[in-house]
mmCIF file of C-alpha atoms in Angstrom:
data_model
loop_
_atom_site.group_PDB
_atom_site.id
_atom_site.type_symbol
_atom_site.label_atom_id
_atom_site.label_comp_id
_atom_site.label_asym_id
_atom_site.label_seq_id
_atom_site.Cartn_x
_atom_site.Cartn_y
_atom_site.Cartn_z
ATOM 1 C CA UNK Y 11 -13.771 21.621 -10.332
ATOM 2 C CA UNK Y 12 -11.409 22.759 -7.561
ATOM 3 C CA UNK Y 13 -10.094 21.165 -4.396
ATOM 4 C CA UNK Y 14 -10.746 22.988 -1.148
ATOM 5 C CA UNK Y 15 -7.602 24.731 0.055
ATOM 6 C CA UNK Y 16 -6.290 23.304 3.309
ATOM 7 C CA UNK Y 17 -8.013 19.931 2.985
ATOM 8 C CA UNK Y 18 -5.928 16.761 3.128
ATOM 9 C CA UNK Y 19 -6.136 16.232 -0.634
ATOM 10 C CA UNK Y 20 -4.715 19.710 -1.122
ATOM 11 C CA UNK Y 21 -1.437 18.483 0.347
ATOM 12 C CA UNK Y 22 -1.205 15.323 -1.762
ATOM 13 C CA UNK Y 23 0.425 15.260 -5.175
ATOM 14 C CA UNK Y 24 0.799 12.973 -8.153
ATOM 15 C CA UNK Y 25 4.047 11.816 -9.633
ATOM 16 C CA UNK Y 26 4.157 13.750 -12.917
ATOM 17 C CA UNK Y 27 5.446 10.928 -15.088
ATOM 18 C CA UNK Y 28 3.227 8.085 -13.864
ATOM 19 C CA UNK Y 29 0.346 10.147 -12.485
ATOM 20 C CA UNK Y 30 0.096 8.060 -9.344
ATOM 21 C CA UNK Y 31 0.465 8.790 -5.655
ATOM 22 C CA UNK Y 32 3.673 7.969 -3.823
ATOM 23 C CA UNK Y 33 3.646 5.238 -1.185
ATOM 24 C CA UNK Y 34 3.762 7.824 1.580
ATOM 25 C CA UNK Y 35 0.756 9.618 0.143
ATOM 26 C CA UNK Y 36 -1.120 6.359 -0.249
ATOM 27 C CA UNK Y 37 -0.425 5.573 3.391
ATOM 28 C CA UNK Y 38 -1.939 8.889 4.400
ATOM 29 C CA UNK Y 39 -4.908 8.234 2.151
ATOM 30 C CA UNK Y 40 -5.458 4.795 3.675
ATOM 31 C CA UNK Y 41 -5.599 6.308 7.154
ATOM 32 C CA UNK Y 42 -7.983 8.971 5.926
ATOM 33 C CA UNK Y 43 -10.225 6.384 4.321
ATOM 34 C CA UNK Y 44 -10.298 4.379 7.533
ATOM 35 C CA UNK Y 45 -11.276 7.478 9.464
ATOM 36 C CA UNK Y 46 -14.258 7.928 7.172
ATOM 37 C CA UNK Y 47 -15.109 4.222 7.265
ATOM 38 C CA UNK Y 48 -17.522 4.663 10.140
ATOM 39 C CA UNK Y 49 -19.233 1.288 9.935
ATOM 40 C CA UNK Y 50 -16.049 -0.741 9.697
ATOM 41 C CA UNK Y 51 -16.764 -2.286 6.296
ATOM 42 C CA UNK Y 52 -13.753 -0.839 4.441
ATOM 43 C CA UNK Y 53 -16.222 1.046 2.259
ATOM 44 C CA UNK Y 54 -17.986 4.388 2.068
ATOM 45 C CA UNK Y 55 -21.702 4.443 1.407
ATOM 46 C CA UNK Y 56 -23.333 7.075 -0.793
ATOM 47 C CA UNK Y 57 -24.067 9.472 2.088
ATOM 48 C CA UNK Y 58 -20.514 9.444 3.441
ATOM 49 C CA UNK Y 59 -19.142 9.692 -0.093
ATOM 50 C CA UNK Y 60 -21.370 12.650 -0.899
ATOM 51 C CA UNK Y 61 -20.344 14.573 2.216
ATOM 52 C CA UNK Y 62 -16.676 13.792 1.649
ATOM 53 C CA UNK Y 63 -16.717 15.073 -1.921
ATOM 54 C CA UNK Y 64 -18.919 18.024 -1.005
ATOM 55 C CA UNK Y 65 -16.422 18.987 1.694
ATOM 56 C CA UNK Y 66 -13.219 18.709 -0.346
ATOM 57 C CA UNK Y 67 -14.401 19.962 -3.763
ATOM 58 C CA UNK Y 68 -16.821 22.462 -5.264
ATOM 59 C CA UNK Y 69 -18.778 19.806 -7.151
ATOM 60 C CA UNK Y 70 -22.568 20.012 -7.230
ATOM 61 C CA UNK Y 71 -24.872 17.308 -5.908
ATOM 62 C CA UNK Y 72 -25.725 16.054 -9.405
ATOM 63 C CA UNK Y 73 -22.049 15.754 -10.319
ATOM 64 C CA UNK Y 74 -21.216 13.967 -7.042
ATOM 65 C CA UNK Y 75 -23.983 11.437 -7.658
ATOM 66 C CA UNK Y 76 -22.680 10.856 -11.184
ATOM 67 C CA UNK Y 77 -19.178 10.258 -9.847
ATOM 68 C CA UNK Y 78 -20.520 7.805 -7.286
ATOM 69 C CA UNK Y 79 -22.401 5.870 -9.981
ATOM 70 C CA UNK Y 80 -19.279 5.788 -12.111
ATOM 71 C CA UNK Y 81 -17.077 4.461 -9.291
ATOM 72 C CA UNK Y 82 -19.589 1.975 -7.951
ATOM 73 C CA UNK Y 83 -18.692 -0.380 -10.759
ATOM 74 C CA UNK Y 84 -19.971 -3.425 -8.868
ATOM 75 C CA UNK Y 85 -23.300 -1.667 -8.198
ATOM 76 C CA UNK Y 86 -23.241 -2.493 -4.486
ATOM 77 C CA UNK Y 87 -23.987 1.029 -3.311
ATOM 78 C CA UNK Y 88 -20.590 1.417 -1.655
ATOM 79 C CA UNK Y 89 -17.119 2.576 -2.638
ATOM 80 C CA UNK Y 90 -14.037 0.599 -1.639
ATOM 81 C CA UNK Y 91 -10.520 1.925 -1.241
ATOM 82 C CA UNK Y 92 -9.529 1.017 -4.790
ATOM 83 C CA UNK Y 93 -12.235 3.220 -6.254
ATOM 84 C CA UNK Y 94 -11.455 5.925 -3.698
ATOM 85 C CA UNK Y 95 -7.822 5.910 -4.778
ATOM 86 C CA UNK Y 96 -8.762 6.248 -8.457
ATOM 87 C CA UNK Y 97 -11.045 9.160 -7.609
ATOM 88 C CA UNK Y 98 -8.329 10.950 -5.658
ATOM 89 C CA UNK Y 99 -5.902 10.500 -8.575
ATOM 90 C CA UNK Y 100 -8.470 11.964 -10.975
ATOM 91 C CA UNK Y 101 -9.111 14.914 -8.659
ATOM 92 C CA UNK Y 102 -5.410 15.603 -8.230
ATOM 93 C CA UNK Y 103 -4.767 15.269 -11.969
ATOM 94 C CA UNK Y 104 -7.467 17.845 -12.594
ATOM 95 C CA UNK Y 105 -6.197 20.128 -9.854
ATOM 96 C CA UNK Y 106 -2.609 20.032 -11.135
ATOM 97 C CA UNK Y 107 -3.513 20.232 -14.863
ATOM 98 C CA UNK Y 108 -2.284 16.718 -15.580
ATOM 99 C CA UNK Y 109 -5.464 15.476 -17.260
ATOM 100 C CA UNK Y 110 -3.759 14.636 -20.577
ATOM 101 C CA UNK Y 111 -0.940 12.714 -18.891
ATOM 102 C CA UNK Y 112 -3.385 10.922 -16.623
ATOM 103 C CA UNK Y 113 -5.623 9.811 -19.487
ATOM 104 C CA UNK Y 114 -2.608 8.728 -21.520
ATOM 105 C CA UNK Y 115 -0.996 6.797 -18.670
ATOM 106 C CA UNK Y 116 -4.191 5.199 -17.410
ATOM 107 C CA UNK Y 117 -6.230 5.020 -20.591
ATOM 108 C CA UNK Y 118 -7.532 1.541 -19.793
ATOM 109 C CA UNK Y 119 -8.786 2.549 -16.359
ATOM 110 C CA UNK Y 120 -10.421 5.717 -17.646
ATOM 111 C CA UNK Y 121 -12.018 3.820 -20.532
ATOM 112 C CA UNK Y 122 -13.449 1.216 -18.166
ATOM 113 C CA UNK Y 123 -14.831 3.957 -15.935
ATOM 114 C CA UNK Y 124 -16.554 5.718 -18.823
ATOM 115 C CA UNK Y 125 -17.838 2.451 -20.277
ATOM 116 C CA UNK Y 126 -20.865 2.459 -17.992
ATOM 117 C CA UNK Y 127 -22.815 -0.218 -19.837
ATOM 118 C CA UNK Y 128 -19.875 -2.574 -20.037
ATOM 119 C CA UNK Y 129 -20.118 -3.098 -23.786
ATOM 120 C CA UNK Y 130 -16.535 -1.948 -24.454
ATOM 121 C CA UNK Y 131 -17.756 1.226 -26.124
ATOM 122 C CA UNK Y 132 -18.101 4.816 -24.923
ATOM 123 C CA UNK Y 133 -21.049 6.747 -26.252
ATOM 124 C CA UNK Y 134 -21.086 10.551 -26.614
ATOM 125 C CA UNK Y 135 -23.731 10.906 -23.889
ATOM 126 C CA UNK Y 136 -21.586 9.121 -21.278
ATOM 127 C CA UNK Y 137 -18.518 11.067 -22.212
ATOM 128 C CA UNK Y 138 -20.515 14.297 -22.051
ATOM 129 C CA UNK Y 139 -21.655 13.470 -18.505
ATOM 130 C CA UNK Y 140 -18.106 13.037 -17.222
ATOM 131 C CA UNK Y 141 -16.093 15.513 -19.276
ATOM 132 C CA UNK Y 142 -15.985 17.842 -16.236
ATOM 133 C CA UNK Y 143 -13.637 15.353 -14.536
ATOM 134 C CA UNK Y 144 -11.083 15.513 -17.342
ATOM 135 C CA UNK Y 145 -11.448 19.165 -18.329
ATOM 136 C CA UNK Y 146 -12.696 18.429 -21.857
ATOM 137 C CA UNK Y 147 -14.628 21.240 -23.516
ATOM 138 C CA UNK Y 148 -17.876 20.652 -25.399
ATOM 139 C CA UNK Y 149 -16.403 21.466 -28.812
ATOM 140 C CA UNK Y 150 -13.383 19.304 -28.095
ATOM 141 C CA UNK Y 151 -15.706 16.385 -27.362
ATOM 142 C CA UNK Y 152 -17.530 16.857 -30.671
ATOM 143 C CA UNK Y 153 -14.213 16.975 -32.521
ATOM 144 C CA UNK Y 154 -13.106 13.841 -30.667
ATOM 145 C CA UNK Y 155 -16.025 11.766 -31.937
ATOM 146 C CA UNK Y 156 -15.732 13.227 -35.393
ATOM 147 C CA UNK Y 157 -11.979 12.575 -35.755
ATOM 148 C CA UNK Y 158 -11.497 9.322 -33.864
ATOM 149 C CA UNK Y 159 -14.685 7.367 -34.550
ATOM 150 C CA UNK Y 160 -12.892 5.283 -37.186
ATOM 151 C CA UNK Y 161 -15.419 2.434 -37.160
ATOM 152 C CA UNK Y 162 -18.257 4.900 -37.750
ATOM 153 C CA UNK Y 163 -20.591 3.538 -35.067
ATOM 154 C CA UNK Y 164 -20.735 6.938 -33.261
ATOM 155 C CA UNK Y 165 -19.008 5.365 -30.271
ATOM 156 C CA UNK Y 166 -15.379 4.901 -29.264
ATOM 157 C CA UNK Y 167 -13.812 1.525 -28.692
ATOM 158 C CA UNK Y 168 -10.626 1.208 -26.663
ATOM 159 C CA UNK Y 169 -8.222 1.561 -29.619
ATOM 160 C CA UNK Y 170 -9.913 4.738 -30.787
ATOM 161 C CA UNK Y 171 -9.888 6.112 -27.280
ATOM 162 C CA UNK Y 172 -6.194 5.264 -26.842
ATOM 163 C CA UNK Y 173 -5.391 6.992 -30.126
ATOM 164 C CA UNK Y 174 -7.216 10.061 -28.896
ATOM 165 C CA UNK Y 175 -5.145 10.148 -25.669
ATOM 166 C CA UNK Y 176 -1.908 9.803 -27.678
ATOM 167 C CA UNK Y 177 -2.849 12.634 -30.036
ATOM 168 C CA UNK Y 178 -3.949 14.793 -27.098
ATOM 169 C CA UNK Y 179 -0.691 14.383 -25.255
ATOM 170 C CA UNK Y 180 1.287 15.034 -28.439
ATOM 171 C CA UNK Y 181 -0.570 18.310 -28.875
ATOM 172 C CA UNK Y 182 0.150 19.189 -25.258
ATOM 173 C CA UNK Y 183 3.866 18.509 -25.656
ATOM 174 C CA UNK Y 184 3.976 20.667 -28.805
ATOM 175 C CA UNK Y 185 2.199 23.484 -26.987
ATOM 176 C CA UNK Y 186 4.639 23.249 -24.093
ATOM 177 C CA UNK Y 187 7.568 23.331 -26.494
ATOM 178 C CA UNK Y 188 6.190 26.397 -28.222
ATOM 179 C CA UNK Y 189 5.690 28.276 -24.962
ATOM 180 C CA UNK Y 190 9.247 27.388 -23.889
ATOM 181 C CA UNK Y 191 10.652 28.611 -27.204
ATOM 182 C CA UNK Y 192 8.657 31.830 -26.948
ATOM 183 C CA UNK Y 193 9.888 32.388 -23.427
ATOM 184 C CA UNK Y 194 13.477 31.857 -24.525
ATOM 185 C CA UNK Y 195 13.080 34.294 -27.427
ATOM 186 C CA UNK Y 196 11.704 36.922 -25.089
ATOM 187 C CA UNK Y 197 14.601 36.410 -22.703
ATOM 188 C CA UNK Y 198 17.163 36.752 -25.495
ATOM 189 C CA UNK Y 199 15.414 39.882 -26.801
ATOM 190 C CA UNK Y 200 15.430 41.436 -23.352
ATOM 191 C CA UNK Y 201 19.099 40.657 -22.855
ATOM 192 C CA UNK Y 202 19.947 42.234 -26.259
ATOM 193 C CA UNK Y 203 17.999 45.357 -25.364
ATOM 194 C CA UNK Y 204 19.805 45.615 -22.067
ATOM 195 C CA UNK Y 205 23.188 45.312 -23.807
ATOM 196 C CA UNK Y 206 22.264 48.015 -26.356
ATOM 197 C CA UNK Y 207 21.258 50.367 -23.536
ATOM 198 C CA UNK T 23 40.850 -19.714 2.382
ATOM 199 C CA UNK T 24 38.388 -20.703 -0.232
ATOM 200 C CA UNK T 25 37.862 -24.138 1.337
ATOM 201 C CA UNK T 26 36.968 -22.743 4.697
ATOM 202 C CA UNK T 27 33.861 -20.874 3.612
ATOM 203 C CA UNK T 28 32.494 -23.988 1.865
ATOM 204 C CA UNK T 29 33.168 -26.097 4.974
ATOM 205 C CA UNK T 30 31.437 -23.541 7.055
ATOM 206 C CA UNK T 31 28.441 -23.456 4.747
ATOM 207 C CA UNK T 32 28.126 -27.261 4.798
ATOM 208 C CA UNK T 33 28.218 -27.219 8.560
ATOM 209 C CA UNK T 34 25.568 -24.581 8.683
ATOM 210 C CA UNK T 35 23.322 -26.615 6.387
ATOM 211 C CA UNK T 36 23.707 -29.715 8.536
ATOM 212 C CA UNK T 37 22.796 -28.024 11.773
ATOM 213 C CA UNK T 38 19.131 -27.396 11.128
ATOM 214 C CA UNK T 39 18.089 -27.923 14.711
ATOM 215 C CA UNK T 40 20.191 -25.177 16.197
ATOM 216 C CA UNK T 41 19.373 -22.572 13.566
ATOM 217 C CA UNK T 42 17.262 -20.469 15.870
ATOM 218 C CA UNK T 43 19.819 -20.532 18.656
ATOM 219 C CA UNK T 44 22.526 -19.611 16.234
ATOM 220 C CA UNK T 45 20.456 -16.773 14.865
ATOM 221 C CA UNK T 46 19.920 -15.372 18.312
ATOM 222 C CA UNK T 47 23.589 -15.577 19.189
ATOM 223 C CA UNK T 48 24.535 -14.060 15.849
ATOM 224 C CA UNK T 49 22.043 -11.250 16.376
ATOM 225 C CA UNK T 50 23.536 -10.339 19.716
ATOM 226 C CA UNK T 51 27.008 -10.393 18.201
ATOM 227 C CA UNK T 52 25.848 -8.263 15.290
ATOM 228 C CA UNK T 53 24.565 -5.681 17.715
ATOM 229 C CA UNK T 54 27.978 -5.525 19.324
ATOM 230 C CA UNK T 55 29.634 -5.067 15.968
ATOM 231 C CA UNK T 56 27.240 -2.376 14.783
ATOM 232 C CA UNK T 57 28.527 1.115 14.836
ATOM 233 C CA UNK T 58 26.438 3.579 16.708
ATOM 234 C CA UNK T 59 26.052 5.561 13.489
ATOM 235 C CA UNK T 60 23.336 3.137 12.491
ATOM 236 C CA UNK T 61 21.237 4.251 15.441
ATOM 237 C CA UNK T 62 20.462 7.475 13.627
ATOM 238 C CA UNK T 63 19.176 5.712 10.542
ATOM 239 C CA UNK T 64 15.494 5.106 10.087
ATOM 240 C CA UNK T 65 15.830 1.496 9.003
ATOM 241 C CA UNK T 66 17.044 0.177 12.323
ATOM 242 C CA UNK T 67 17.359 -3.384 13.317
ATOM 243 C CA UNK T 68 17.532 -2.846 17.064
ATOM 244 C CA UNK T 69 14.259 -3.664 18.722
ATOM 245 C CA UNK T 70 12.386 -0.628 19.872
ATOM 246 C CA UNK T 71 11.716 -2.154 23.264
ATOM 247 C CA UNK T 72 15.418 -1.900 24.037
ATOM 248 C CA UNK T 73 15.389 1.817 23.414
ATOM 249 C CA UNK T 74 11.869 2.896 24.052
ATOM 250 C CA UNK T 75 9.697 0.805 26.337
ATOM 251 C CA UNK T 76 5.972 0.522 25.766
ATOM 252 C CA UNK T 77 6.504 2.130 22.400
ATOM 253 C CA UNK T 78 3.154 1.321 20.897
ATOM 254 C CA UNK T 79 1.270 4.190 22.431
ATOM 255 C CA UNK T 80 -1.612 3.913 19.941
ATOM 256 C CA UNK T 81 -2.522 0.503 21.238
ATOM 257 C CA UNK T 82 -1.225 -1.339 18.201
ATOM 258 C CA UNK T 83 0.647 -4.571 18.757
ATOM 259 C CA UNK T 84 4.363 -4.166 19.070
ATOM 260 C CA UNK T 85 4.785 -7.566 17.370
ATOM 261 C CA UNK T 86 4.089 -5.871 14.013
ATOM 262 C CA UNK T 87 7.115 -3.646 14.311
ATOM 263 C CA UNK T 88 9.178 -6.502 15.656
ATOM 264 C CA UNK T 89 8.122 -8.616 12.709
ATOM 265 C CA UNK T 90 9.141 -5.820 10.394
ATOM 266 C CA UNK T 91 12.447 -5.574 12.195
ATOM 267 C CA UNK T 92 12.759 -9.358 12.181
ATOM 268 C CA UNK T 93 12.745 -9.388 8.401
ATOM 269 C CA UNK T 94 15.520 -6.832 8.345
ATOM 270 C CA UNK T 95 17.450 -8.788 10.910
ATOM 271 C CA UNK T 96 17.269 -12.033 8.921
ATOM 272 C CA UNK T 97 18.572 -10.368 5.795
ATOM 273 C CA UNK T 98 21.419 -8.874 7.804
ATOM 274 C CA UNK T 99 22.129 -12.219 9.449
ATOM 275 C CA UNK T 100 22.493 -13.953 6.127
ATOM 276 C CA UNK T 101 25.018 -11.403 5.007
ATOM 277 C CA UNK T 102 27.054 -11.479 8.218
ATOM 278 C CA UNK T 103 26.954 -15.152 9.168
ATOM 279 C CA UNK T 104 29.683 -16.159 6.774
ATOM 280 C CA UNK T 105 31.941 -13.268 7.738
ATOM 281 C CA UNK T 106 31.517 -13.975 11.448
ATOM 282 C CA UNK T 107 32.353 -17.652 11.131
ATOM 283 C CA UNK T 108 35.413 -16.939 9.073
ATOM 284 C CA UNK T 109 36.793 -14.738 11.797
ATOM 285 C CA UNK T 110 36.137 -17.227 14.536
ATOM 286 C CA UNK T 111 37.226 -20.452 12.970
ATOM 287 C CA UNK T 112 40.495 -19.724 11.251
ATOM 288 C CA UNK T 113 43.749 -19.036 13.061
ATOM 289 C CA UNK T 114 45.279 -17.999 9.746
ATOM 290 C CA UNK T 115 42.876 -15.080 9.530
ATOM 291 C CA UNK T 116 43.978 -13.345 12.704
ATOM 292 C CA UNK T 117 45.644 -10.572 10.764
ATOM 293 C CA UNK T 118 42.554 -10.107 8.641
ATOM 294 C CA UNK T 119 40.480 -10.036 11.800
ATOM 295 C CA UNK T 120 42.740 -7.377 13.237
ATOM 296 C CA UNK T 121 42.302 -5.268 10.142
ATOM 297 C CA UNK T 122 38.572 -5.684 10.314
ATOM 298 C CA UNK T 123 38.414 -4.736 13.972
ATOM 299 C CA UNK T 124 40.708 -1.801 13.320
ATOM 300 C CA UNK T 125 38.442 -0.496 10.611
ATOM 301 C CA UNK T 126 35.461 -1.000 12.873
ATOM 302 C CA UNK T 127 37.184 0.898 15.650
ATOM 303 C CA UNK T 128 37.908 3.757 13.293
ATOM 304 C CA UNK T 129 34.305 3.869 12.200
ATOM 305 C CA UNK T 130 33.192 3.717 15.802
ATOM 306 C CA UNK T 131 35.537 6.491 16.844
ATOM 307 C CA UNK T 132 34.326 8.756 14.092
ATOM 308 C CA UNK T 133 30.770 8.354 15.277
ATOM 309 C CA UNK T 134 31.562 8.134 18.963
ATOM 310 C CA UNK T 135 30.554 11.684 19.718
ATOM 311 C CA UNK T 136 27.254 11.319 17.895
ATOM 312 C CA UNK T 137 26.640 7.963 19.551
ATOM 313 C CA UNK T 138 27.094 9.446 22.995
ATOM 314 C CA UNK T 139 24.620 12.158 22.143
ATOM 315 C CA UNK T 140 22.152 9.612 20.840
ATOM 316 C CA UNK T 141 22.510 7.404 23.890
ATOM 317 C CA UNK T 142 22.152 10.334 26.252
ATOM 318 C CA UNK T 143 19.150 11.868 24.542
ATOM 319 C CA UNK T 144 16.730 9.067 23.729
ATOM 320 C CA UNK T 145 14.311 10.499 21.157
ATOM 321 C CA UNK T 146 10.787 11.430 21.964
ATOM 322 C CA UNK T 147 7.982 8.933 21.362
ATOM 323 C CA UNK T 148 6.567 11.085 18.595
ATOM 324 C CA UNK T 149 9.915 11.035 16.795
ATOM 325 C CA UNK T 150 10.014 7.245 16.922
ATOM 326 C CA UNK T 151 6.444 7.073 15.674
ATOM 327 C CA UNK T 152 7.413 9.107 12.655
ATOM 328 C CA UNK T 153 10.584 7.129 12.096
ATOM 329 C CA UNK T 154 8.631 3.893 12.067
ATOM 330 C CA UNK T 155 6.924 4.965 8.827
ATOM 331 C CA UNK T 156 3.931 6.274 10.701
ATOM 332 C CA UNK T 157 2.175 9.412 9.736
ATOM 333 C CA UNK T 158 3.249 12.665 11.359
ATOM 334 C CA UNK T 159 1.009 13.788 14.185
ATOM 335 C CA UNK T 160 0.105 17.153 12.614
ATOM 336 C CA UNK T 161 -1.112 15.293 9.534
ATOM 337 C CA UNK T 162 -3.135 12.913 11.683
ATOM 338 C CA UNK T 163 -4.672 15.892 13.434
ATOM 339 C CA UNK T 164 -5.588 17.523 10.130
ATOM 340 C CA UNK T 165 -7.163 14.289 8.911
ATOM 341 C CA UNK T 166 -9.128 13.766 12.097
ATOM 342 C CA UNK T 167 -10.452 17.318 12.140
ATOM 343 C CA UNK T 168 -11.530 17.077 8.542
ATOM 344 C CA UNK T 169 -13.112 13.661 9.064
ATOM 345 C CA UNK T 170 -14.986 15.061 12.059
ATOM 346 C CA UNK T 171 -16.466 17.867 9.981
ATOM 347 C CA UNK T 172 -17.485 15.476 7.210
ATOM 348 C CA UNK T 173 -19.005 12.949 9.586
ATOM 349 C CA UNK T 174 -20.918 15.607 11.513
ATOM 350 C CA UNK T 175 -22.602 16.633 8.267
ATOM 351 C CA UNK T 176 -23.213 12.995 7.422
ATOM 352 C CA UNK T 177 -24.887 12.487 10.806
ATOM 353 C CA UNK T 178 -27.431 15.168 9.948
ATOM 354 C CA UNK T 179 -28.218 13.385 6.690
ATOM 355 C CA UNK T 180 -28.540 10.071 8.514
ATOM 356 C CA UNK T 181 -31.000 11.578 11.004
ATOM 357 C CA UNK T 182 -33.056 13.138 8.239
ATOM 358 C CA UNK T 183 -32.916 10.093 6.014
ATOM 359 C CA UNK T 184 -33.231 7.091 8.302
ATOM 360 C CA UNK T 185 -34.088 8.637 11.659
ATOM 361 C CA UNK T 186 -32.318 9.047 14.993
ATOM 362 C CA UNK T 187 -33.158 5.555 16.252
ATOM 363 C CA UNK T 188 -31.644 3.631 13.369
ATOM 364 C CA UNK T 189 -28.621 1.568 14.374
ATOM 365 C CA UNK T 190 -26.459 3.138 11.652
ATOM 366 C CA UNK T 191 -27.223 6.600 13.009
ATOM 367 C CA UNK T 192 -26.326 5.508 16.518
ATOM 368 C CA UNK T 193 -23.140 3.866 15.273
ATOM 369 C CA UNK T 194 -22.098 7.051 13.499
ATOM 370 C CA UNK T 195 -22.939 9.110 16.559
ATOM 371 C CA UNK T 196 -20.813 6.914 18.825
ATOM 372 C CA UNK T 197 -17.965 7.052 16.335
ATOM 373 C CA UNK T 198 -18.082 10.834 16.237
ATOM 374 C CA UNK T 199 -18.108 10.997 20.029
ATOM 375 C CA UNK T 200 -15.081 8.701 20.154
ATOM 376 C CA UNK T 201 -13.267 10.891 17.676
ATOM 377 C CA UNK T 202 -14.089 14.020 19.677
ATOM 378 C CA UNK T 203 -12.880 12.426 22.910
ATOM 379 C CA UNK T 204 -9.584 11.522 21.294
ATOM 380 C CA UNK T 205 -9.186 15.037 20.007
ATOM 381 C CA UNK T 206 -9.988 16.590 23.381
ATOM 382 C CA UNK T 207 -7.520 14.235 25.109
ATOM 383 C CA UNK T 208 -4.827 15.346 22.706
ATOM 384 C CA UNK T 209 -5.606 19.005 23.319
ATOM 385 C CA UNK T 210 -5.609 18.406 27.079
ATOM 386 C CA UNK T 211 -2.164 16.820 26.872
ATOM 387 C CA UNK T 212 -0.836 19.716 24.808
ATOM 388 C CA UNK T 213 -2.204 22.229 27.307
ATOM 389 C CA UNK T 214 -0.774 20.210 30.192
ATOM 390 C CA UNK T 215 2.618 20.042 28.507
ATOM 391 C CA UNK T 216 2.688 23.744 27.748
ATOM 392 C CA UNK T 217 1.759 24.619 31.333
ATOM 393 C CA UNK T 218 4.299 22.190 32.697
ATOM 394 C CA UNK T 219 7.263 23.002 30.508
ATOM 395 C CA UNK T 220 6.423 26.506 29.482
ATOM 396 C CA UNK T 221 6.665 25.673 25.760
ATOM 397 C CA UNK T 222 4.482 23.755 23.295
ATOM 398 C CA UNK T 223 5.433 20.131 22.706
ATOM 399 C CA UNK T 224 4.090 17.571 20.278
ATOM 400 C CA UNK T 225 1.121 15.628 21.555
ATOM 401 C CA UNK T 226 1.747 12.347 23.281
ATOM 402 C CA UNK T 227 -1.736 11.253 24.039
ATOM 403 C CA UNK T 228 -2.264 7.999 22.210
ATOM 404 C CA UNK T 229 -1.568 5.754 25.167
ATOM 405 C CA UNK T 230 -4.786 3.978 25.941
ATOM 406 C CA UNK T 231 -6.786 5.740 23.253
ATOM 407 C CA UNK T 232 -8.038 3.827 20.206
ATOM 408 C CA UNK T 233 -6.147 4.185 16.907
ATOM 409 C CA UNK T 234 -7.809 5.675 13.840
ATOM 410 C CA UNK T 235 -8.384 2.321 12.188
ATOM 411 C CA UNK T 236 -10.553 0.936 14.976
ATOM 412 C CA UNK T 237 -14.166 0.233 14.206
ATOM 413 C CA UNK T 238 -16.747 1.963 16.401
ATOM 414 C CA UNK T 239 -17.619 0.217 19.607
ATOM 415 C CA UNK T 240 -20.645 -2.025 19.472
#
């Protein structure tokens, strides 16, 4: 999933530590939302939502409909600004490779979004439907349910999900450390070679 | 010295009726005491109408900005009331007053050149719009163009899905036409400005045209 270059969302950015938009960015987003709010109800219906997402991303129709169903948590057939803001944060997190941080920081929100039935559990089917939003590979999803389904009911409750986000971000930080160390070693090797020459 | 502030504060508490009058008089005095350096700051407390008449070119009520400024003014008033009354009331504090005025004069002198420039060249309306925490015009233009593309596609879906005669389709159509008119007005102003001055200037077209948050006309 990629954002269209040159669109408004392309110019927005998330704060890397909290994975949220700045006030200035939110202000721009509010104006944008109001521009799309054609009928003056402070909401976007499914048609407007579809065309918005189709214009700014490369998502397919099936995926856009899934996202709409996920965000329409009141089942009113319309998306308010709150849901729109969450969607934009998810899109920007994906675009800027901040999925791990986003899920860690906002684990409760993400859990509630994926808990479509409202029974405080996420099943593998639901997670499979939406893994494209969080850049989770198929094998990674299988490993997730195998390693973190502590209760053994083949579903994740919130504690298990939170543990997964913590482990995922730990792995990310270790990977980043390793790449930094490797880069430093290469730099020191290059400098030694230059001195020898 | 310590007694005088408490006396002053008691007096101020007693005079509830004249609070508003006192605030107004204090505000005008504060403006006199302000250095002109503060004019260049974004968080101003001078009313825009004093500097830039008919500021709200997008048709939004000026009272909003004044209210925003009013909050800033009140907080400033609370901080300066005590200091002002000390200077006025006490004859023993003349030397302190002199020092204060001297420091103010120094600050004013240092910014005198910049203040003259600011007074001479009152900023453009677009600059003030940006300074008042509004979105930059190029960003607004980008948003409007993008919204227009999205809504034009949505209109096709509306016509296919619910028909041309449905009230939602008509509402969307009117909205799109309004958006296009606003865009063409802005382009006309830019062209007019470039022909008039010989160089491109930022658009200044929002006078009389509806703001982006308006609902479509019924």
